[in-house]
CSV table of C-alpha atoms in Angstrom, one decimal:
chain,number,residue,atom,x,y,z
A,1,UNK,CA,-2.6,8.6,31.0
A,2,UNK,CA,-6.2,7.3,31.0
A,3,UNK,CA,-6.2,4.0,29.3
A,4,UNK,CA,-8.8,2.9,26.7
A,5,UNK,CA,-11.3,0.3,27.8
A,6,UNK,CA,-12.3,-2.7,25.7
A,7,UNK,CA,-14.1,-4.7,28.4
A,8,UNK,CA,-17.5,-6.2,27.8
A,9,UNK,CA,-17.3,-5.8,24.1
A,10,UNK,CA,-19.7,-7.7,21.9
A,11,UNK,CA,-19.8,-7.0,18.2
A,12,UNK,CA,-22.3,-8.6,15.8
A,13,UNK,CA,-23.5,-7.8,12.4
A,14,UNK,CA,-21.7,-7.6,9.1
A,15,UNK,CA,-21.5,-4.7,6.7
A,16,UNK,CA,-24.1,-5.3,3.9
A,17,UNK,CA,-23.5,-3.6,1.1
A,18,UNK,CA,-14.1,21.7,8.8
A,19,UNK,CA,-13.7,25.1,10.0
A,20,UNK,CA,-17.0,26.6,11.0
A,21,UNK,CA,-19.8,24.7,9.4
A,22,UNK,CA,-17.1,22.8,7.4
A,23,UNK,CA,-18.4,19.3,6.5
A,24,UNK,CA,-22.0,20.3,7.2
A,25,UNK,CA,-22.0,22.9,4.5
A,26,UNK,CA,-20.6,20.5,1.9
A,27,UNK,CA,-23.4,17.9,1.8
A,28,UNK,CA,-26.0,19.4,4.1
A,29,UNK,CA,-25.2,16.7,6.7
A,30,UNK,CA,-26.7,16.7,10.2
A,31,UNK,CA,-23.8,15.6,12.3
A,32,UNK,CA,-25.1,15.7,15.9
A,33,UNK,CA,-27.8,16.8,18.3
A,34,UNK,CA,-29.7,19.7,16.8
A,35,UNK,CA,-27.5,19.8,13.7
A,36,UNK,CA,-24.9,22.3,12.8
A,37,UNK,CA,-23.1,23.3,16.0
A,38,UNK,CA,-26.2,22.3,18.0
A,39,UNK,CA,-28.1,25.2,16.6
A,40,UNK,CA,-31.2,23.3,15.4
A,41,UNK,CA,-31.2,25.0,11.9
A,42,UNK,CA,-30.4,23.2,8.7
A,43,UNK,CA,-28.2,25.0,6.2
A,44,UNK,CA,-30.0,25.9,2.9
A,45,UNK,CA,-33.4,27.2,2.2
A,46,UNK,CA,-35.4,24.1,2.9
A,47,UNK,CA,-37.4,24.3,-0.3
A,48,UNK,CA,-37.3,20.5,-0.8
A,49,UNK,CA,-38.5,19.6,2.7
A,50,UNK,CA,-42.0,18.3,3.2
A,51,UNK,CA,-44.6,20.9,3.9
A,52,UNK,CA,-47.4,18.9,5.6
A,53,UNK,CA,-45.9,15.6,6.9
A,54,UNK,CA,-49.2,13.7,6.4
A,55,UNK,CA,-48.8,11.3,3.5
A,56,UNK,CA,-45.1,12.2,3.1
A,57,UNK,CA,-43.4,9.2,4.7
A,58,UNK,CA,-40.7,8.1,2.4
A,59,UNK,CA,-39.8,5.0,4.4
A,60,UNK,CA,-40.0,3.4,7.9
A,61,UNK,CA,-37.4,1.2,9.5
A,62,UNK,CA,-37.6,-1.0,12.7
A,63,UNK,CA,-35.4,-0.3,15.7
A,64,UNK,CA,-34.6,-2.5,18.6
A,65,UNK,CA,-35.1,-1.8,22.3
A,66,UNK,CA,-35.4,1.8,23.4
A,67,UNK,CA,-33.9,5.1,22.3
A,68,UNK,CA,-34.3,8.8,22.6
A,69,UNK,CA,-31.2,9.9,20.6
A,70,UNK,CA,-31.7,11.8,17.4
A,71,UNK,CA,-30.7,10.5,14.0
A,72,UNK,CA,-27.3,11.6,12.6
A,73,UNK,CA,-27.0,11.9,8.8
A,74,UNK,CA,-23.6,11.7,7.0
A,75,UNK,CA,-23.8,11.7,3.3
A,76,UNK,CA,-26.2,8.9,2.2
A,77,UNK,CA,-26.3,7.2,5.6
A,78,UNK,CA,-28.4,7.6,8.8
A,79,UNK,CA,-27.0,6.6,12.2
A,80,UNK,CA,-29.0,6.0,15.4
A,81,UNK,CA,-28.4,4.3,18.8
A,82,UNK,CA,-30.6,2.1,20.9
A,83,UNK,CA,-30.4,0.0,24.1
A,84,UNK,CA,-32.0,-3.4,24.6
A,85,UNK,CA,-32.2,-6.2,27.1
A,86,UNK,CA,-33.8,-6.5,30.6
A,87,UNK,CA,-31.6,-3.8,32.0
A,88,UNK,CA,-30.8,-2.1,28.7
A,89,UNK,CA,-27.4,-3.5,29.0
A,90,UNK,CA,-27.0,-4.2,25.2
A,91,UNK,CA,-25.9,-1.1,23.3
A,92,UNK,CA,-26.7,-0.7,19.6
A,93,UNK,CA,-25.3,1.5,16.9
A,94,UNK,CA,-27.2,1.2,13.6
A,95,UNK,CA,-26.7,2.5,10.1
A,96,UNK,CA,-29.4,2.9,7.5
A,97,UNK,CA,-29.4,4.0,3.9
A,98,UNK,CA,-30.8,7.5,3.9
A,99,UNK,CA,-32.5,7.1,0.5
A,100,UNK,CA,-34.4,3.8,1.0
A,101,UNK,CA,-34.2,3.0,4.7
A,102,UNK,CA,-32.4,-0.4,4.3
A,103,UNK,CA,-30.2,-1.3,7.3
A,104,UNK,CA,-26.6,-1.4,6.2
A,105,UNK,CA,-25.0,-2.5,9.4
A,106,UNK,CA,-25.5,-2.9,13.2
A,107,UNK,CA,-23.0,-3.1,16.0
A,108,UNK,CA,-23.7,-4.2,19.5
A,109,UNK,CA,-21.7,-3.7,22.8
A,110,UNK,CA,-22.2,-4.7,26.4
A,111,UNK,CA,-22.6,-1.8,28.7
A,112,UNK,CA,-19.7,-1.5,31.2
A,113,UNK,CA,-21.3,1.1,33.4
A,114,UNK,CA,-24.6,1.5,35.3
A,115,UNK,CA,-27.8,1.3,33.2
A,116,UNK,CA,-30.4,2.5,35.6
A,117,UNK,CA,-32.5,5.5,34.5
A,118,UNK,CA,-35.9,7.1,35.0
A,119,UNK,CA,-38.6,5.2,33.1
A,120,UNK,CA,-39.2,8.2,30.8
A,121,UNK,CA,-35.6,8.2,29.6
A,122,UNK,CA,-33.3,5.3,28.6
A,123,UNK,CA,-29.6,4.3,28.2
A,124,UNK,CA,-29.6,5.4,24.5
A,125,UNK,CA,-30.6,9.0,25.3
A,126,UNK,CA,-27.5,10.9,24.2
A,127,UNK,CA,-27.3,11.7,20.4
A,128,UNK,CA,-24.1,10.6,18.7
A,129,UNK,CA,-21.9,13.0,16.8
A,130,UNK,CA,-19.8,12.7,13.7
A,131,UNK,CA,-16.8,14.5,12.1
A,132,UNK,CA,-17.9,13.3,8.7
A,133,UNK,CA,-15.5,10.3,8.9
A,134,UNK,CA,-16.4,8.6,12.2
A,135,UNK,CA,-19.4,8.2,14.5
A,136,UNK,CA,-18.9,8.9,18.3
A,137,UNK,CA,-21.7,7.4,20.3
A,138,UNK,CA,-22.1,8.1,24.1
A,139,UNK,CA,-24.6,6.1,26.2
A,140,UNK,CA,-26.1,6.8,29.6
A,141,UNK,CA,-23.9,4.0,31.0
A,142,UNK,CA,-21.0,6.3,30.2
A,143,UNK,CA,-19.7,4.0,27.4
A,144,UNK,CA,-18.2,6.0,24.6
A,145,UNK,CA,-17.8,4.2,21.2
A,146,UNK,CA,-15.9,5.4,18.1
A,147,UNK,CA,-16.7,3.6,14.8
A,148,UNK,CA,-15.9,4.5,11.2
A,149,UNK,CA,-18.8,4.9,8.8
A,150,UNK,CA,-18.6,1.2,7.8
A,151,UNK,CA,-19.1,0.1,11.5
A,152,UNK,CA,-15.5,-0.8,12.2
A,153,UNK,CA,-14.5,-0.2,15.8
A,154,UNK,CA,-11.8,2.5,16.2
A,155,UNK,CA,-11.8,2.8,20.0
A,156,UNK,CA,-14.0,2.4,23.0
A,157,UNK,CA,-14.0,4.1,26.4
A,158,UNK,CA,-15.7,2.9,29.6
A,159,UNK,CA,-15.8,6.2,31.3
A,160,UNK,CA,-17.4,4.7,34.4
A,161,UNK,CA,-14.5,2.4,34.8
A,162,UNK,CA,-12.2,5.5,34.9
A,163,UNK,CA,-14.7,7.5,37.0
A,164,UNK,CA,-16.9,5.1,39.0
A,165,UNK,CA,-19.0,7.8,40.7
A,166,UNK,CA,-19.9,9.6,37.5
A,167,UNK,CA,-23.6,8.6,37.3
A,168,UNK,CA,-27.0,9.2,38.9
A,169,UNK,CA,-30.1,7.1,39.4
A,170,UNK,CA,-32.1,9.0,36.8
A,171,UNK,CA,-29.8,8.5,33.8
A,172,UNK,CA,-27.6,10.8,31.8
A,173,UNK,CA,-28.8,12.4,28.5
A,174,UNK,CA,-26.2,15.0,27.5
A,175,UNK,CA,-25.0,14.7,23.9
A,176,UNK,CA,-21.3,15.3,22.9
A,177,UNK,CA,-20.1,17.9,20.5
A,178,UNK,CA,-17.0,18.2,18.3
A,179,UNK,CA,-14.8,21.3,18.1
A,180,UNK,CA,-11.7,21.0,16.0
A,181,UNK,CA,-10.1,17.7,16.8
A,182,UNK,CA,-11.7,17.5,20.2
A,183,UNK,CA,-14.8,15.6,21.3
A,184,UNK,CA,-16.3,17.3,24.3
A,185,UNK,CA,-18.5,15.3,26.8
A,186,UNK,CA,-20.3,16.7,29.7
A,187,UNK,CA,-20.9,14.2,32.5
A,188,UNK,CA,-22.7,16.0,35.3
A,189,UNK,CA,-24.4,14.4,38.3
A,190,UNK,CA,-24.6,14.6,42.1
A,191,UNK,CA,-21.2,13.0,42.7
A,192,UNK,CA,-18.2,13.0,40.3
A,193,UNK,CA,-19.3,15.7,37.8
A,194,UNK,CA,-16.9,16.6,35.0
A,195,UNK,CA,-16.4,17.7,31.4
A,196,UNK,CA,-13.7,16.3,29.3
A,197,UNK,CA,-12.1,17.0,26.0
A,198,UNK,CA,-11.2,13.7,24.2
A,199,UNK,CA,-8.9,13.3,21.2
A,200,UNK,CA,-10.9,12.2,18.2
A,201,UNK,CA,-8.2,9.9,16.9
A,202,UNK,CA,-7.1,8.1,20.0
A,203,UNK,CA,-10.0,8.4,22.5
A,204,UNK,CA,-7.6,9.7,25.2
A,205,UNK,CA,-8.3,12.6,27.5
A,206,UNK,CA,-6.8,16.0,26.3
A,207,UNK,CA,-8.3,17.6,29.4
A,208,UNK,CA,-10.8,17.0,32.2
A,209,UNK,CA,-12.3,19.7,34.5
A,210,UNK,CA,-14.6,19.4,37.5
A,211,UNK,CA,-18.1,20.6,37.2
A,212,UNK,CA,-20.9,21.4,39.7
A,213,UNK,CA,-22.1,18.4,41.6
A,214,UNK,CA,-25.7,18.4,40.4
A,215,UNK,CA,-27.6,16.4,37.9
A,216,UNK,CA,-27.7,18.0,34.5
A,217,UNK,CA,-29.2,16.9,31.2
A,218,UNK,CA,-28.3,19.9,29.0
A,219,UNK,CA,-25.9,19.5,26.1
A,220,UNK,CA,-22.9,21.6,25.1
A,221,UNK,CA,-23.1,24.1,22.2
A,222,UNK,CA,-20.3,25.1,19.8
A,223,UNK,CA,-20.1,28.9,19.2
A,224,UNK,CA,-17.7,31.3,17.7
A,225,UNK,CA,-15.6,33.9,19.4
A,226,UNK,CA,-16.7,37.3,18.2
A,227,UNK,CA,-13.2,38.7,17.9
A,228,UNK,CA,-11.2,35.8,16.4
A,229,UNK,CA,-14.0,33.7,14.9
A,230,UNK,CA,-12.5,30.6,16.5
A,231,UNK,CA,-14.7,27.8,18.0
A,232,UNK,CA,-15.6,27.7,21.7
A,233,UNK,CA,-17.6,25.2,23.6
A,234,UNK,CA,-20.4,26.3,25.9
A,235,UNK,CA,-20.9,24.2,29.0
A,236,UNK,CA,-24.3,24.8,30.6
A,237,UNK,CA,-25.2,23.8,34.2
A,238,UNK,CA,-27.1,24.8,37.2
A,239,UNK,CA,-24.5,27.5,38.1
A,240,UNK,CA,-24.7,29.1,34.7
A,241,UNK,CA,-22.5,28.7,31.6
A,242,UNK,CA,-18.8,28.4,31.1
A,243,UNK,CA,-17.3,29.1,27.6
A,244,UNK,CA,-14.1,27.0,27.3
A,245,UNK,CA,-11.3,26.5,24.8
A,246,UNK,CA,-11.8,23.1,23.1
A,247,UNK,CA,-8.1,22.1,23.1
A,248,UNK,CA,-7.5,22.8,26.8
A,249,UNK,CA,-10.7,23.2,28.7
A,250,UNK,CA,-9.6,26.6,29.9
A,251,UNK,CA,-12.5,28.9,30.8
A,252,UNK,CA,-12.5,32.0,28.6
A,253,UNK,CA,-15.6,33.7,30.0
A,254,UNK,CA,-18.5,32.8,32.2
A,255,UNK,CA,-22.1,33.7,33.1
A,256,UNK,CA,-22.8,32.9,36.8
A,257,UNK,CA,-26.5,33.7,37.2
A,258,UNK,CA,-27.7,30.1,37.0
A,259,UNK,CA,-29.2,28.1,34.1
A,260,UNK,CA,-31.7,25.3,33.4
A,261,UNK,CA,-30.5,21.7,33.6
A,262,UNK,CA,-32.8,20.2,30.9
A,263,UNK,CA,-33.2,22.6,27.9
A,264,UNK,CA,-29.9,23.5,26.3
A,265,UNK,CA,-28.8,26.8,25.1
A,266,UNK,CA,-29.7,28.0,21.6
A,267,UNK,CA,-27.2,29.3,19.1
A,268,UNK,CA,-27.5,32.7,17.3
A,269,UNK,CA,-27.3,32.9,13.6
A,270,UNK,CA,-23.9,34.7,13.7
A,271,UNK,CA,-22.4,32.0,16.0
A,272,UNK,CA,-21.2,34.5,18.6
A,273,UNK,CA,-24.5,34.9,20.6
A,274,UNK,CA,-26.2,32.2,22.7
A,275,UNK,CA,-29.7,32.0,24.2
A,276,UNK,CA,-29.4,30.6,27.7
A,277,UNK,CA,-32.4,29.3,29.6
A,278,UNK,CA,-31.8,31.4,32.7
A,279,UNK,CA,-34.6,33.3,34.6
A,280,UNK,CA,-36.6,32.9,31.4
A,281,UNK,CA,-34.2,33.4,28.5
A,282,UNK,CA,-31.0,35.4,28.3
A,283,UNK,CA,-29.2,36.4,25.2
A,284,UNK,CA,-25.4,36.5,25.9
A,285,UNK,CA,-22.2,37.2,24.2
A,286,UNK,CA,-18.6,37.7,25.3
A,287,UNK,CA,-18.2,41.0,27.2
A,288,UNK,CA,-15.7,43.8,26.4
A,289,UNK,CA,-13.6,42.8,29.4
A,290,UNK,CA,-13.0,39.4,27.7
A,291,UNK,CA,-13.6,37.1,30.7
A,292,UNK,CA,-17.2,37.9,31.5
A,293,UNK,CA,-20.6,37.6,29.7
A,294,UNK,CA,-22.4,40.6,28.3
A,295,UNK,CA,-26.2,40.3,28.7
A,296,UNK,CA,-27.9,41.6,25.5
A,297,UNK,CA,-31.3,41.1,27.0
A,298,UNK,CA,-33.2,38.8,29.4
A,299,UNK,CA,-36.9,38.0,29.1
A,300,UNK,CA,-38.7,36.2,31.9
A,301,UNK,CA,-41.8,35.5,29.7
A,302,UNK,CA,-39.6,33.4,27.3
A,303,UNK,CA,-39.0,30.5,29.7
A,304,UNK,CA,-38.6,27.3,27.8
A,305,UNK,CA,-39.9,23.9,29.0
A,306,UNK,CA,-37.9,20.9,28.0
A,307,UNK,CA,-37.4,21.9,24.4
A,308,UNK,CA,-34.3,24.1,23.7
A,309,UNK,CA,-34.7,27.6,22.1
A,310,UNK,CA,-33.9,28.2,18.4
A,311,UNK,CA,-33.1,31.3,16.3
A,312,UNK,CA,-34.3,31.6,12.7
A,313,UNK,CA,-34.5,34.6,10.5
A,314,UNK,CA,-33.8,37.2,13.2
A,315,UNK,CA,-36.3,35.7,15.6
A,316,UNK,CA,-36.1,33.4,18.6
A,317,UNK,CA,-38.6,30.6,19.2
A,318,UNK,CA,-39.3,29.0,22.6
A,319,UNK,CA,-41.8,26.3,23.6
A,320,UNK,CA,-43.0,26.2,27.2
A,321,UNK,CA,-44.3,23.3,29.3
A,322,UNK,CA,-47.9,24.1,28.2
A,323,UNK,CA,-47.0,23.6,24.5
A,324,UNK,CA,-47.2,27.3,23.7
A,325,UNK,CA,-44.8,28.5,21.1
A,326,UNK,CA,-43.5,32.1,21.6
A,327,UNK,CA,-41.7,34.2,19.0
A,328,UNK,CA,-39.4,37.1,20.0
A,329,UNK,CA,-37.2,39.6,18.3
A,330,UNK,CA,-33.6,38.2,18.5
A,331,UNK,CA,-32.1,41.7,18.9
A,332,UNK,CA,-34.3,42.9,21.8
A,333,UNK,CA,-36.1,39.9,23.3
A,334,UNK,CA,-39.5,41.5,22.7
A,335,UNK,CA,-42.2,38.9,22.4
A,336,UNK,CA,-44.0,39.3,19.0
A,337,UNK,CA,-46.6,36.5,19.0
A,338,UNK,CA,-47.7,33.2,20.6
A,339,UNK,CA,-49.2,30.0,19.1
A,340,UNK,CA,-50.6,27.1,21.0
A,341,UNK,CA,-49.4,23.7,19.7
A,342,UNK,CA,-50.4,20.2,20.6
A,343,UNK,CA,-47.9,19.2,23.3
A,344,UNK,CA,-46.3,18.2,25.5
A,345,UNK,CA,-42.8,18.3,24.1
A,346,UNK,CA,-39.6,16.6,25.3
A,347,UNK,CA,-37.7,17.0,22.0
A,348,UNK,CA,-36.6,20.3,20.6
A,349,UNK,CA,-37.8,22.0,17.4
A,350,UNK,CA,-35.7,22.0,14.2
A,351,UNK,CA,-35.9,24.4,11.4
A,352,UNK,CA,-35.2,25.0,7.7
A,353,UNK,CA,-36.2,27.9,5.4
A,354,UNK,CA,-39.4,29.4,6.9
A,355,UNK,CA,-40.6,26.3,8.7
A,356,UNK,CA,-40.3,24.8,12.1
A,357,UNK,CA,-40.8,21.0,12.7
A,358,UNK,CA,-42.1,19.7,16.1
A,359,UNK,CA,-42.8,16.2,17.3
A,360,UNK,CA,-44.6,15.9,20.6
A,361,UNK,CA,-44.6,13.1,23.2
A,362,UNK,CA,-47.7,11.5,21.8
A,363,UNK,CA,-46.1,11.1,18.4
A,364,UNK,CA,-47.8,14.0,16.7
A,365,UNK,CA,-45.7,15.9,14.2
A,366,UNK,CA,-46.5,19.5,13.4
A,367,UNK,CA,-45.2,22.0,10.8
A,368,UNK,CA,-45.3,25.7,11.6
A,369,UNK,CA,-45.1,28.1,8.7
A,370,UNK,CA,-43.3,31.4,9.6
A,371,UNK,CA,-43.7,33.2,6.3
A,372,UNK,CA,-46.6,35.4,7.5
A,373,UNK,CA,-46.9,38.0,10.3
A,374,UNK,CA,-47.5,35.2,12.8
A,375,UNK,CA,-46.8,31.4,12.8
A,376,UNK,CA,-49.4,29.0,11.5
A,377,UNK,CA,-49.7,25.3,11.8
A,378,UNK,CA,-49.8,24.0,8.2
A,379,UNK,CA,-49.2,20.3,8.6
A,380,UNK,CA,-49.7,17.5,11.0
A,381,UNK,CA,-49.2,13.7,11.2
A,382,UNK,CA,-49.9,11.2,14.0
A,383,UNK,CA,-47.3,8.5,14.1
A,384,UNK,CA,-49.1,6.7,17.0
A,385,UNK,CA,-45.9,6.1,19.1
A,386,UNK,CA,-44.3,8.1,21.9
A,387,UNK,CA,-41.6,10.4,20.6
A,388,UNK,CA,-39.3,12.0,23.2
A,389,UNK,CA,-36.4,12.9,20.9
A,390,UNK,CA,-35.5,15.6,18.4
A,391,UNK,CA,-35.8,15.4,14.6
A,392,UNK,CA,-32.9,15.7,12.1
A,393,UNK,CA,-32.9,17.5,8.7
A,394,UNK,CA,-30.7,16.5,5.7
A,395,UNK,CA,-30.9,15.7,2.0
A,396,UNK,CA,-34.4,17.2,1.6
A,397,UNK,CA,-35.8,15.0,4.3
A,398,UNK,CA,-36.9,15.1,8.0
A,399,UNK,CA,-35.9,12.2,10.1
A,400,UNK,CA,-37.5,11.2,13.4
A,401,UNK,CA,-37.4,8.1,15.6
A,402,UNK,CA,-39.4,6.5,18.4
A,403,UNK,CA,-38.3,3.5,20.5
A,404,UNK,CA,-39.5,1.2,17.8
A,405,UNK,CA,-39.1,3.0,14.5
A,406,UNK,CA,-37.1,5.4,12.4
A,407,UNK,CA,-39.0,7.5,9.8
A,408,UNK,CA,-38.0,9.7,6.9
A,409,UNK,CA,-40.4,12.3,5.6
A,410,UNK,CA,-39.9,13.8,2.1
A,411,UNK,CA,-37.0,13.5,-0.3
């Protein structure tokens, strides 16, 4: 059995103060990267969200070090990660009040694995994930921390101690997901690549499977099986996608025509269709044979850049490397219109109601209204800081972070 690691632990700071869509639907929480099941779309109509961004900052909070991870919102609390120090060896998990922006607690740990990364990314690149009761934070150093919502340590894994070759010189950025009582992490690189299912309560491996030995920064997606409605985890890599059972890691069906290694797959509104960045964009579902993928359509002109695709209202939206937003029919892949935005983008769009929210690398936020025949930019704000991460939506607000700050718009 793989042992839990507690080496290099440094804790400071004092507390100051489930089915499909389960907990997310109760309070409108945003529990991980790109929200509910990594689909990028907030539940609800989005009527209370800010329409223009400019002049709608509710609060701003300072952050330490560097961080690309998205905010995670559970109830009235916002959680983010960061990394500081000369080698980004000090790992931070921070909790803020969602209403007023006050810091509630901060916990710090020493990294037990390698902290080297490309200068554009950082050690705090993966977005944490929550089951509504705990926070699970993965860092590029392959340190995996489980805390309760009050910041108490539940368990900690130094995955690089267990698997010393599971790293690359550019850094890791994949964000974990939760399916049932399993935390799924995808650690892919040029050496010891693997995906693992980890028990939420204990931090121990339930399963571990080898993956293609090639650097990969895409994140898993949780989808539904079309026949049973049960959750499945989509693992995307250079070889394609594998859809696995969360409890065992067993591959249920696969798509072997290759896939991008930076933008992640998008989730269809029904939960049983995924949009995979492959030779453009491919809409896939489980085939009638059961163990293979069925391609609904594939469109070469819908090739995403760094940002992941998103489906909203029966349409799929993709942003390319030139900052051009393309809208296509979700049923056929036919491109309907295009709109040039102010790019470039590293983070992915998020959506609610009839609006898309974008933040580019220069710190410019843009709101695209989708209520007309074509999209229209209706709001813009310049935060004056580089933003490489993805926003979060919850409680009538839009949350975004840079290295140095966390902002809430609206609410």
